[in-house]
Coordinates of C-alpha atoms in Angstrom, one line a residue:
Chain A
M1 CA 17.3 -14.3 5.1
W2 CA 14.0 -15.6 6.1
S3 CA 14.9 -19.2 6.4
S4 CA 18.3 -18.6 8.2
P5 CA 18.9 -19.6 11.8
Q6 CA 18.8 -15.8 12.6
I7 CA 15.1 -16.0 12.6
Q8 CA 15.3 -17.9 15.9
S9 CA 16.3 -14.7 17.6
W10 CA 13.0 -13.0 16.8
S11 CA 11.5 -12.3 20.1
M12 CA 8.4 -14.2 21.1
E13 CA 8.7 -12.7 24.5
P14 CA 7.9 -9.1 25.4
K15 CA 11.0 -7.0 25.4
E16 CA 12.6 -6.1 28.7
D17 CA 12.1 -2.4 28.5
M18 CA 8.4 -2.6 27.6
D19 CA 5.8 -1.1 29.8
M20 CA 4.3 -4.1 31.4
E21 CA 1.4 -2.2 32.9
K22 CA 0.0 -1.7 29.5
S23 CA -2.0 -4.5 27.7
R24 CA 0.1 -6.5 25.3
V25 CA -1.3 -6.2 21.7
L26 CA -1.0 -8.6 18.8
V27 CA -1.9 -7.2 15.4
I28 CA -2.9 -9.6 12.7
G29 CA -2.8 -8.0 9.2
G30 CA -0.6 -5.2 10.4
A31 CA 0.9 -4.5 7.0
G32 CA -2.5 -3.7 5.5
D33 CA -4.1 -0.3 4.9
I34 CA -5.7 0.2 8.3
G35 CA -3.3 -2.3 10.1
K36 CA -0.4 0.0 9.6
H37 CA -2.2 2.8 11.5
I38 CA -3.2 0.4 14.3
V39 CA 0.4 -0.8 14.8
A40 CA 1.6 2.8 14.9
A41 CA -1.1 3.9 17.4
S42 CA -0.5 0.9 19.6
V43 CA 3.3 1.5 19.8
H44 CA 2.7 5.2 20.2
L45 CA 0.4 4.6 23.2
G46 CA 3.0 2.5 24.8
H47 CA 1.5 -1.0 24.4
P48 CA 4.0 -3.8 24.0
T49 CA 3.1 -4.5 20.4
A50 CA 3.7 -7.6 18.2
I51 CA 2.8 -8.1 14.6
L52 CA 2.1 -11.5 13.1
I53 CA 4.2 -11.7 9.9
K54 CA 3.8 -14.4 7.3
E55 CA 6.5 -15.5 5.0
F56 CA 7.1 -13.3 1.9
A57 CA 9.8 -12.7 -0.7
P58 CA 12.8 -11.1 1.1
S59 CA 13.3 -9.2 -2.2
D60 CA 10.2 -7.2 -1.3
I61 CA 12.3 -4.3 -0.2
I62 CA 9.2 -2.2 0.5
K63 CA 8.0 -4.7 3.0
V64 CA 11.5 -5.2 4.4
Q65 CA 11.6 -1.5 5.1
L66 CA 8.2 -1.5 6.8
L67 CA 9.3 -4.4 9.1
N68 CA 12.5 -2.6 9.8
S69 CA 10.6 0.6 10.7
W70 CA 8.5 -1.5 13.2
V71 CA 11.6 -3.0 14.8
N72 CA 13.0 0.5 15.1
S73 CA 9.8 1.8 16.7
G74 CA 10.0 -1.0 19.3
A75 CA 7.5 -3.5 18.0
S76 CA 8.1 -7.2 17.8
L77 CA 7.8 -9.3 14.7
L78 CA 6.3 -12.8 15.2
K79 CA 6.6 -15.2 12.3
G80 CA 3.3 -16.9 11.8
D81 CA 0.2 -17.1 9.6
L82 CA -3.5 -17.3 9.9
F83 CA -3.3 -20.7 8.2
D84 CA -0.7 -22.1 10.6
H85 CA -2.7 -22.8 13.8
E86 CA 0.3 -23.6 16.0
S87 CA 2.0 -20.3 15.1
L88 CA -1.2 -18.4 15.7
V89 CA -1.7 -19.9 19.2
K90 CA 1.9 -19.2 20.1
A91 CA 1.6 -15.6 19.1
I92 CA -1.8 -15.1 20.8
K93 CA -0.5 -16.6 24.0
C94 CA 1.8 -13.5 24.3
A95 CA -1.1 -11.1 23.9
D96 CA -3.9 -9.6 26.0
I97 CA -5.5 -8.0 23.1
V98 CA -5.8 -9.4 19.5
I99 CA -6.6 -6.9 16.8
S100 CA -7.4 -8.3 13.4
A101 CA -7.0 -6.0 10.5
V102 CA -7.0 -8.7 7.9
G103 CA -8.0 -7.9 4.3
P104 CA -11.4 -8.7 2.8
H105 CA -10.3 -12.0 1.4
Q106 CA -9.8 -13.2 5.0
V107 CA -12.8 -11.9 6.8
A108 CA -14.4 -15.4 7.0
E109 CA -11.1 -17.0 7.7
Q110 CA -11.0 -15.2 11.0
T111 CA -12.7 -18.3 12.5
R112 CA -9.1 -19.5 12.7
I113 CA -8.3 -16.6 15.0
V114 CA -11.3 -17.6 17.2
A115 CA -10.1 -21.2 17.4
A116 CA -6.6 -20.0 18.4
I117 CA -8.0 -17.6 21.0
K118 CA -10.0 -20.4 22.5
E119 CA -6.9 -22.6 22.7
A120 CA -4.7 -19.8 24.1
G121 CA -7.2 -19.1 26.7
S122 CA -5.7 -15.8 27.9
V123 CA -7.1 -13.1 25.6
K124 CA -9.0 -10.4 27.2
R125 CA -10.2 -8.6 24.1
S126 CA -10.5 -9.4 20.4
V127 CA -11.3 -6.9 17.7
P128 CA -12.3 -8.4 14.3
S129 CA -11.5 -6.7 11.0
E130 CA -14.5 -4.3 10.3
F131 CA -13.5 -0.7 10.3
G132 CA -16.5 0.7 8.5
S133 CA -20.3 1.3 9.0
D134 CA -22.1 -0.9 11.6
V135 CA -22.7 -4.0 9.5
D136 CA -25.8 -4.8 11.4
R137 CA -27.4 -1.5 10.5
L138 CA -27.0 -1.1 6.7
H139 CA -30.0 -0.5 4.5
T140 CA -28.8 -0.9 1.0
V141 CA -28.6 -3.3 -2.0
D142 CA -26.1 -5.6 -3.6
P143 CA -23.1 -5.7 -4.1
A144 CA -22.7 -3.9 -0.7
V145 CA -25.2 -6.1 1.2
S146 CA -23.3 -9.3 0.4
L147 CA -20.0 -7.7 1.2
C148 CA -21.1 -6.5 4.6
A149 CA -22.9 -9.8 5.4
L150 CA -19.5 -11.4 5.6
K151 CA -18.5 -9.2 8.5
A152 CA -22.0 -9.5 10.2
N153 CA -21.8 -13.3 10.0
F154 CA -18.4 -13.2 11.7
R155 CA -19.9 -11.2 14.6
R156 CA -22.3 -14.0 15.2
V157 CA -19.4 -16.5 15.3
I158 CA -17.6 -14.4 17.9
E159 CA -20.8 -14.1 20.0
A160 CA -21.6 -17.8 19.8
E161 CA -18.1 -18.7 20.9
G162 CA -18.2 -16.2 23.8
I163 CA -15.0 -14.4 22.8
P164 CA -14.6 -11.1 24.6
H165 CA -14.7 -8.5 21.8
T166 CA -15.1 -5.0 20.6
Y167 CA -16.5 -4.2 17.2
V168 CA -15.1 -1.0 15.7
S169 CA -17.6 0.9 13.7
C170 CA -15.5 3.8 12.6
N171 CA -17.8 4.7 9.7
S172 CA -16.3 6.3 6.6
F173 CA -12.6 6.9 6.0
A174 CA -12.2 10.6 5.5
E175 CA -9.3 9.9 3.1
T176 CA -11.8 8.2 0.7
Y177 CA -14.6 10.8 0.5
L178 CA -13.3 14.2 1.4
P179 CA -10.9 14.8 -1.6
S180 CA -13.9 14.6 -4.0
I181 CA -16.1 16.6 -1.6
G182 CA -18.2 13.5 -1.0
D183 CA -18.9 12.9 -4.7
V184 CA -18.7 9.1 -4.8
T185 CA -18.6 9.1 -8.6
A186 CA -15.5 11.3 -8.6
I187 CA -13.3 9.4 -6.0
G188 CA -9.7 9.9 -7.1
A189 CA -10.5 12.8 -9.3
G190 CA -10.2 15.5 -6.7
P191 CA -12.8 18.3 -6.1
P192 CA -15.4 18.5 -8.9
A193 CA -14.7 21.3 -11.4
S194 CA -18.2 22.6 -11.7
K195 CA -20.9 19.9 -11.0
I196 CA -21.3 17.6 -8.0
T197 CA -23.4 14.5 -7.7
I198 CA -25.5 14.2 -4.5
L199 CA -27.3 11.0 -3.6
G200 CA -30.7 11.8 -2.3
D201 CA -31.5 15.2 -0.8
G202 CA -28.0 15.5 0.7
D203 CA -29.3 16.1 4.2
A204 CA -28.6 12.6 5.7
K205 CA -25.6 12.8 8.0
A206 CA -22.5 10.7 7.3
V207 CA -19.4 10.3 9.6
F208 CA -15.9 10.9 8.3
V209 CA -12.9 9.9 10.4
F210 CA -9.2 9.9 9.3
K211 CA -7.4 6.5 9.6
D212 CA -4.9 7.8 12.2
D213 CA -7.8 8.9 14.4
I214 CA -9.6 5.6 13.9
A215 CA -6.5 3.8 15.0
T216 CA -5.9 6.1 18.0
Y217 CA -9.5 5.9 19.2
T218 CA -9.4 2.2 18.9
M219 CA -6.2 1.7 20.8
R220 CA -7.2 4.2 23.5
V221 CA -10.3 2.4 24.5
V222 CA -9.8 -1.2 23.5
D223 CA -8.9 -2.3 27.0
D224 CA -11.5 -0.2 28.7
A225 CA -14.2 -2.2 30.6
R226 CA -16.9 0.1 29.1
T227 CA -16.1 -1.2 25.5
L228 CA -16.3 -5.0 26.5
N229 CA -18.6 -6.8 24.2
K230 CA -19.8 -3.5 22.7
I231 CA -19.8 -1.8 19.4
L232 CA -17.4 1.1 19.4
Y233 CA -19.0 3.8 17.4
M234 CA -16.9 6.7 16.2
R235 CA -19.4 9.5 15.9
R236 CA -17.8 12.6 17.4
P237 CA -20.2 15.6 16.6
T238 CA -17.4 17.4 14.6
N239 CA -17.1 14.4 12.4
V240 CA -20.8 14.1 11.6
V241 CA -21.8 16.1 8.6
S242 CA -24.4 16.0 5.8
H243 CA -23.3 16.0 2.1
N244 CA -24.9 19.5 1.8
E245 CA -22.9 20.8 4.7
L246 CA -19.7 19.3 3.4
I247 CA -20.2 20.9 0.0
S248 CA -21.1 24.2 1.6
M249 CA -17.9 24.2 3.7
W250 CA -15.9 23.5 0.6
E251 CA -17.6 26.2 -1.4
K252 CA -16.8 28.8 1.2
K253 CA -13.2 27.8 1.4
A254 CA -12.7 27.5 -2.4
G255 CA -14.7 30.6 -3.1
R256 CA -16.8 29.1 -5.8
T257 CA -20.1 27.4 -6.2
L258 CA -20.8 24.0 -7.6
Q259 CA -23.9 23.0 -9.6
K260 CA -25.7 20.3 -7.5
V261 CA -27.2 17.3 -9.3
H262 CA -29.5 15.4 -6.9
L263 CA -30.2 11.8 -7.7
P264 CA -33.5 10.4 -6.2
E265 CA -33.4 6.9 -4.7
E266 CA -35.0 5.2 -7.7
E267 CA -32.4 6.7 -10.0
I268 CA -29.6 5.6 -7.7
L269 CA -31.0 2.0 -7.6
K270 CA -31.2 2.0 -11.4
W271 CA -27.7 3.3 -11.7
I272 CA -26.3 0.7 -9.3
E273 CA -27.8 -2.0 -11.5
E274 CA -26.4 -0.5 -14.6
A275 CA -23.0 0.7 -13.3
V276 CA -20.0 -1.3 -14.3
F277 CA -17.4 -2.5 -11.8
P278 CA -15.9 -0.8 -9.7
L279 CA -18.5 2.0 -9.5
N280 CA -21.4 -0.3 -8.7
I281 CA -19.8 -1.3 -5.4
L282 CA -19.0 2.2 -4.4
L283 CA -22.6 3.4 -5.3
S284 CA -24.3 0.7 -3.3
L285 CA -22.2 1.6 -0.3
A286 CA -22.8 5.3 -0.8
L287 CA -26.6 4.7 -1.0
S288 CA -26.3 3.6 2.6
I289 CA -24.0 6.3 3.7
F290 CA -25.2 9.4 1.8
A291 CA -28.8 8.8 0.9
R292 CA -30.1 6.7 3.8
G293 CA -27.9 8.0 6.6
D294 CA -27.0 4.6 8.0
Q295 CA -24.1 6.0 10.0
S296 CA -26.2 8.4 12.0
N297 CA -29.9 7.4 11.7
F298 CA -30.1 5.6 15.0
D299 CA -29.3 6.5 18.6
I300 CA -26.5 4.5 20.2
D301 CA -28.1 1.9 22.5
P302 CA -25.9 1.8 25.6
A303 CA -26.7 -1.9 26.0
V304 CA -24.9 -2.7 22.8
G305 CA -22.7 0.3 21.9
V306 CA -20.6 3.2 23.1
E307 CA -19.3 6.3 21.4
A308 CA -15.5 6.4 21.2
T309 CA -14.9 9.9 22.5
S310 CA -17.6 9.8 25.2
Chain B
M1 CA -19.7 -7.4 -9.2
W2 CA -16.7 -9.0 -10.8
S3 CA -18.4 -12.0 -12.3
S4 CA -21.4 -10.1 -13.6
P5 CA -22.1 -9.5 -17.3
Q6 CA -21.2 -5.9 -16.7
I7 CA -17.6 -6.7 -16.9
Q8 CA -18.1 -7.2 -20.6
S9 CA -18.3 -3.5 -21.0
W10 CA -14.8 -2.9 -19.8
S11 CA -13.0 -1.4 -22.6
M12 CA -10.4 -3.5 -24.4
E13 CA -10.2 -0.8 -27.0
P14 CA -8.6 2.7 -26.6
K15 CA -11.2 5.3 -25.6
E16 CA -12.5 7.6 -28.3
D17 CA -11.2 10.8 -26.8
M18 CA -7.6 9.5 -26.3
D19 CA -4.7 11.1 -27.9
M20 CA -3.8 8.6 -30.6
E21 CA -0.5 10.3 -31.4
K22 CA 0.9 9.2 -28.0
S23 CA 2.1 5.6 -27.5
R24 CA -0.5 3.3 -25.9
V25 CA 0.8 2.1 -22.5
L26 CA -0.1 -1.1 -20.7
V27 CA 1.0 -1.3 -17.0
I28 CA 1.3 -4.7 -15.4
G29 CA 1.4 -4.5 -11.6
G30 CA -0.1 -1.0 -11.6
A31 CA -1.5 -1.3 -8.1
G32 CA 1.9 -1.8 -6.5
D33 CA 4.2 0.6 -4.8
I34 CA 6.0 2.0 -7.9
G35 CA 3.2 0.9 -10.3
K36 CA 0.8 3.5 -8.9
H37 CA 3.2 6.3 -9.8
I38 CA 3.8 4.9 -13.3
V39 CA 0.1 4.8 -14.0
A40 CA -0.4 8.4 -12.7
A41 CA 2.6 9.6 -14.8
S42 CA 1.4 7.8 -17.9
V43 CA -2.1 9.3 -17.7
H44 CA -0.7 12.7 -16.8
L45 CA 1.6 12.7 -19.9
G46 CA -1.4 11.9 -22.1
H47 CA -0.7 8.3 -22.9
P48 CA -3.7 6.1 -23.5
T49 CA -3.1 4.0 -20.5
A50 CA -4.5 0.6 -19.5
I51 CA -3.8 -1.4 -16.4
L52 CA -4.0 -5.2 -16.2
I53 CA -6.2 -6.1 -13.2
K54 CA -6.5 -9.6 -11.9
E55 CA -9.4 -10.9 -10.0
F56 CA -9.7 -9.8 -6.3
A57 CA -12.3 -9.7 -3.6
P58 CA -14.8 -7.0 -4.5
S59 CA -15.1 -6.3 -0.8
D60 CA -11.6 -4.9 -1.0
I61 CA -12.9 -1.3 -0.9
I62 CA -9.4 0.2 -0.9
K63 CA -8.7 -1.5 -4.2
V64 CA -12.1 -0.7 -5.5
Q65 CA -11.4 3.0 -4.8
L66 CA -8.1 2.8 -6.5
L67 CA -9.6 1.3 -9.6
N68 CA -12.4 3.9 -9.6
S69 CA -9.8 6.7 -9.3
W70 CA -8.1 5.3 -12.4
V71 CA -11.3 5.1 -14.3
N72 CA -12.0 8.7 -13.3
S73 CA -8.5 9.8 -14.5
G74 CA -9.2 8.3 -17.9
A75 CA -7.3 5.0 -17.7
S76 CA -8.8 1.7 -18.8
L77 CA -9.0 -1.4 -16.7
L78 CA -8.3 -4.7 -18.5
K79 CA -9.2 -7.9 -16.7
G80 CA -6.3 -10.3 -16.9
D81 CA -3.5 -12.0 -15.1
L82 CA 0.2 -12.8 -15.6
F83 CA -0.8 -16.5 -15.3
D84 CA -3.6 -16.3 -17.9
H85 CA -1.7 -16.2 -21.2
E86 CA -4.7 -15.4 -23.4
S87 CA -5.7 -12.4 -21.3
L88 CA -2.1 -11.2 -21.3
V89 CA -1.8 -11.4 -25.1
K90 CA -5.2 -9.7 -25.6
A91 CA -4.1 -6.8 -23.3
I92 CA -0.6 -6.5 -24.9
K93 CA -2.1 -6.4 -28.4
C94 CA -3.7 -3.0 -27.4
A95 CA -0.4 -1.5 -26.3
D96 CA 2.8 -0.1 -27.9
I97 CA 4.6 0.0 -24.6
V98 CA 4.4 -2.6 -21.8
I99 CA 5.7 -1.5 -18.4
S100 CA 6.0 -4.2 -15.8
A101 CA 5.9 -3.1 -12.2
V102 CA 5.2 -6.5 -10.7
G103 CA 6.3 -7.3 -7.2
P104 CA 9.4 -9.2 -6.2
H105 CA 7.5 -12.6 -6.1
Q106 CA 6.9 -12.2 -9.8
V107 CA 10.3 -11.0 -11.2
A108 CA 11.1 -14.5 -12.6
E109 CA 7.5 -15.0 -13.8
Q110 CA 8.0 -12.1 -16.2
T111 CA 9.0 -14.7 -18.8
R112 CA 5.2 -15.0 -19.2
I113 CA 5.1 -11.4 -20.4
V114 CA 8.0 -12.1 -22.8
A115 CA 6.0 -15.0 -24.3
A116 CA 2.9 -12.8 -24.7
I117 CA 4.9 -10.0 -26.2
K118 CA 6.3 -12.4 -28.8
E119 CA 2.8 -13.7 -29.6
A120 CA 1.3 -10.2 -29.8
G121 CA 4.1 -9.1 -32.1
S122 CA 3.3 -5.4 -31.9
V123 CA 5.1 -4.1 -28.9
K124 CA 7.6 -1.4 -29.5
R125 CA 9.1 -1.2 -26.0
S126 CA 9.1 -3.3 -22.9
V127 CA 10.2 -2.2 -19.4
P128 CA 10.8 -5.0 -16.9
S129 CA 10.3 -4.5 -13.2
E130 CA 13.6 -3.2 -11.8
F131 CA 13.5 0.3 -10.4
G132 CA 16.6 0.2 -8.3
S133 CA 20.4 0.1 -8.8
D134 CA 21.8 -1.2 -12.0
V135 CA 21.6 -4.9 -11.2
D136 CA 24.6 -5.7 -13.4
R137 CA 26.9 -3.4 -11.4
L138 CA 26.4 -4.3 -7.8
H139 CA 29.3 -5.2 -5.6
T140 CA 27.9 -6.6 -2.4
V141 CA 27.2 -9.8 -0.5
D142 CA 24.1 -11.9 0.2
P143 CA 21.2 -11.6 0.8
A144 CA 21.3 -8.6 -1.7
V145 CA 23.3 -10.4 -4.3
S146 CA 20.8 -13.2 -4.7
L147 CA 17.9 -10.8 -4.8
C148 CA 19.4 -8.7 -7.5
A149 CA 20.5 -11.8 -9.5
L150 CA 16.8 -12.4 -10.2
K151 CA 16.5 -9.1 -12.1
A152 CA 19.8 -9.5 -13.8
N153 CA 18.9 -13.0 -15.0
F154 CA 15.6 -11.6 -16.5
R155 CA 17.6 -9.0 -18.5
R156 CA 19.4 -12.0 -20.1
V157 CA 16.1 -13.5 -21.0
I158 CA 14.8 -10.3 -22.6
E159 CA 18.1 -9.9 -24.6
A160 CA 18.1 -13.5 -25.8
E161 CA 14.5 -13.2 -27.0
G162 CA 15.3 -9.9 -28.8
I163 CA 12.5 -8.0 -27.1
P164 CA 12.9 -4.2 -27.6
H165 CA 13.4 -2.9 -24.0
T166 CA 14.6 -0.2 -21.6
Y167 CA 15.9 -1.0 -18.2
V168 CA 15.1 1.6 -15.6
S169 CA 18.0 2.1 -13.1
C170 CA 16.5 4.8 -11.0
N171 CA 18.8 4.1 -8.1
S172 CA 17.5 4.7 -4.5
F173 CA 14.0 5.7 -3.6
A174 CA 14.4 9.1 -1.8
E175 CA 11.3 8.2 0.3
T176 CA 13.3 5.3 1.8
Y177 CA 16.5 6.9 2.8
L178 CA 16.0 10.6 3.3
P179 CA 13.8 10.5 6.4
S180 CA 16.5 8.9 8.5
I181 CA 19.2 11.0 6.8
G182 CA 20.6 8.0 5.1
D183 CA 21.0 6.0 8.3
V184 CA 20.0 2.5 7.1
T185 CA 19.8 1.2 10.6
A186 CA 17.2 3.8 11.4
I187 CA 14.7 3.5 8.5
G188 CA 11.3 4.3 9.8
A189 CA 12.6 6.0 12.9
G190 CA 13.0 9.5 11.5
P191 CA 16.2 11.7 11.8
P192 CA 18.7 10.3 14.4
A193 CA 18.5 12.1 17.8
S194 CA 22.2 12.4 18.4
K195 CA 24.2 9.6 16.6
I196 CA 24.3 8.6 13.0
T197 CA 25.7 5.4 11.5
I198 CA 27.8 5.8 8.4
L199 CA 28.8 2.9 6.3
G200 CA 32.4 3.4 5.2
D201 CA 34.0 6.8 5.0
G202 CA 30.7 8.4 3.8
D203 CA 32.3 9.9 0.7
A204 CA 30.8 7.5 -1.9
K205 CA 28.1 9.1 -3.9
A206 CA 24.6 7.7 -3.8
V207 CA 21.6 8.7 -5.9
F208 CA 18.2 9.5 -4.4
V209 CA 15.1 10.0 -6.6
F210 CA 11.5 10.4 -5.5
K211 CA 9.0 7.9 -6.9
D212 CA 7.0 10.5 -8.7
D213 CA 10.1 11.7 -10.5
I214 CA 11.1 8.1 -11.3
A215 CA 7.7 7.5 -12.9
T216 CA 7.7 10.9 -14.8
Y217 CA 11.3 10.4 -16.1
T218 CA 10.4 6.8 -17.1
M219 CA 7.2 7.8 -19.0
R220 CA 8.8 10.8 -20.6
V221 CA 11.6 8.9 -22.4
V222 CA 10.3 5.4 -22.7
D223 CA 9.2 5.9 -26.3
D224 CA 12.3 7.8 -27.3
A225 CA 14.6 6.1 -29.8
R226 CA 17.6 7.0 -27.7
T227 CA 16.5 4.7 -24.9
L228 CA 15.9 1.7 -27.1
N229 CA 17.7 -1.4 -25.7
K230 CA 19.5 0.8 -23.2
I231 CA 19.7 1.2 -19.5
L232 CA 18.0 4.4 -18.4
Y233 CA 20.1 5.8 -15.6
M234 CA 18.6 8.4 -13.3
R235 CA 21.6 10.3 -12.2
R236 CA 20.8 14.0 -12.4
P237 CA 23.7 15.9 -10.6
T238 CA 21.3 17.4 -8.0
N239 CA 20.2 13.9 -7.0
V240 CA 23.8 12.6 -6.5
V241 CA 25.0 13.1 -3.0
S242 CA 27.4 11.4 -0.6
H243 CA 26.3 10.4 2.9
N244 CA 28.6 13.0 4.4
E245 CA 27.0 15.7 2.2
L246 CA 23.5 14.6 3.0
I247 CA 24.2 14.7 6.8
S248 CA 25.9 18.1 6.4
M249 CA 22.8 19.5 4.6
W250 CA 20.5 18.2 7.3
E251 CA 22.7 19.5 10.1
K252 CA 22.7 23.0 8.6
K253 CA 18.9 22.9 8.2
A254 CA 18.2 21.4 11.6
G255 CA 20.8 23.6 13.4
R256 CA 22.4 20.7 15.3
T257 CA 25.3 18.4 14.8
L258 CA 25.2 14.6 14.9
Q259 CA 27.8 12.3 16.3
K260 CA 29.2 10.3 13.3
V261 CA 29.9 6.6 13.8
H262 CA 31.8 5.2 10.8
L263 CA 31.8 1.5 10.2
P264 CA 34.7 0.1 8.2
E265 CA 33.9 -2.5 5.6
E266 CA 35.0 -5.5 7.7
E267 CA 32.7 -4.4 10.4
I268 CA 29.8 -4.0 8.0
L269 CA 30.4 -7.5 6.6
K270 CA 30.5 -9.0 10.0
W271 CA 27.3 -7.1 11.0
I272 CA 25.5 -8.3 7.9
E273 CA 26.3 -11.9 8.8
E274 CA 25.1 -11.4 12.4
A275 CA 22.1 -9.1 11.7
V276 CA 18.7 -10.6 12.0
F277 CA 16.0 -10.2 9.4
P278 CA 15.0 -7.7 8.1
L279 CA 18.1 -5.6 8.9
N280 CA 20.5 -8.0 7.1
I281 CA 18.8 -7.4 3.8
L282 CA 18.9 -3.6 4.2
L283 CA 22.5 -3.6 5.3
S284 CA 23.7 -5.8 2.3
L285 CA 22.0 -3.3 -0.1
A286 CA 23.3 -0.3 1.8
L287 CA 26.9 -1.7 1.6
S288 CA 26.6 -1.4 -2.2
I289 CA 24.9 2.0 -2.1
F290 CA 26.7 3.8 0.7
A291 CA 30.1 2.2 1.2
R292 CA 30.9 1.0 -2.3
G293 CA 29.2 3.8 -4.3
D294 CA 27.7 1.4 -6.9
Q295 CA 25.2 4.0 -8.1
S296 CA 27.9 6.4 -9.2
N297 CA 31.3 4.6 -9.4
F298 CA 31.2 4.2 -13.2
D299 CA 30.7 6.4 -16.2
I300 CA 27.7 5.8 -18.2
D301 CA 28.8 3.9 -21.4
P302 CA 26.7 5.5 -24.2
A303 CA 26.8 2.1 -26.0
V304 CA 24.6 0.6 -23.2
G305 CA 23.1 3.4 -21.2
V306 CA 21.7 6.9 -21.2
E307 CA 21.0 9.4 -18.4
A308 CA 17.4 10.2 -18.0
T309 CA 17.6 14.0 -17.9
S310 CA 20.3 14.4 -20.6

């Protein structure tokens, strides 16, 4: 059980058989949606990988199984918590790279990670929890603006404190948008039966990347000197596609044609205002992605960014 | 956003186009591991389905997408919380059947659901969060004994309060045990390369059911008079298999043979004591399932139980 003396045997030290040539990785928020993929990619690429685990009900068999699968894959579990400074410092001292994949509740709380990194003094790279569009390049309205401001503000904290970092701008999760062929009003409902909603003219390019690929790209380049203090954009040409192109690809494959309903910007804006939760949030994000092309409407400035596959 | 007036338009009433001949279902804990399957099965089987949703960060896009997918599938979202009695009563008043799929932290807190059901006065069936072995028929040691006692104790509360109920004893999640061919020490590591650990002689029969099937069986029979105040056992003959049989099936399919390492009971018990978290929890559960056959070592007494597919 959690509180038994057995916990003492959890390794805070890298395992003997680990590849010590590879950077040691600590994942905070490893049990979350994107965190699980990061842990898997890190282990797969041979990084000595540890996951910070906070106390939870041992009767949570689903979580027990997840932890057991990590142990079986060769990862280390470190008991600790974002809100326990000492545990955080202790865990971070064992790592070269700290990846935060904390949930949205804790984006602002990542200042605690910054404080611990400063005290530990040994971290070579820190990745804050972003995993979306470049939060400094969004052109949309609330609620999305307020949500992304949290992440943008945290970038300023990292920069002010001089923490070596990489920001991961992986753009859109393919798992979210592809099943409904990019129809944001139909997320979870599968491909539209006959009619598809297109925000704007449908020609703006969006970027869709699967979570496994996001994690693999991230872990492959996170200790590369070329990504130091840069934004890591995931924008491989094959992943960049307009809504019209996406629909056309699907129509060819499915052998049927959808009726296209285009919404001009003023209608989208009105709809966002009127839409009830949770659609209003999705629509204000989609305005940026699908109508305004914020994932592709700028060239990557080599002074601040680098493309992941380049 | 969550706190905007838009939330007022969330439907607390069944939708117009719902099939009013079907029982109205409220799921508490619908966003959890088994809860998601319950919601999907309930909607799929045509039940007017509502999910109790508590406040969360609107920046949790993963959750926003899940809620949106429910809305798209025809389910209703009801804002409320286990710890807000008034919201719970209001939600329960709109339901004939209340399914709890709350997480392990909240098993004991389900007394709050009981209190709300008593006040609402209209519930015809209540399902507490169990979804495992029959908690009154386990023969194992700690930590598993203490964990399952929580669920067993809650059965006594429901019975004492006279709440019409069905207990779902679905036995083992197939998703947990089948990938490692029933080797509990290798959960998450896939099929063993050469050697497989067998608890006991391997002849005790366990029951493996996929979560989708668990949810479908549950929703199919939960408003049947034959399951009232009964334990619903999922024990279809095709799902009942010994560890030896499971290994043999896999060996035939994979075309190779595994070395079998049998652990006698005294060694298992010693290992549970010595094992570190999280393996100790899994082993003490597995002792019951694989060595002692607690999912199949009794005949179903028609006075207290019924098999789901019968």
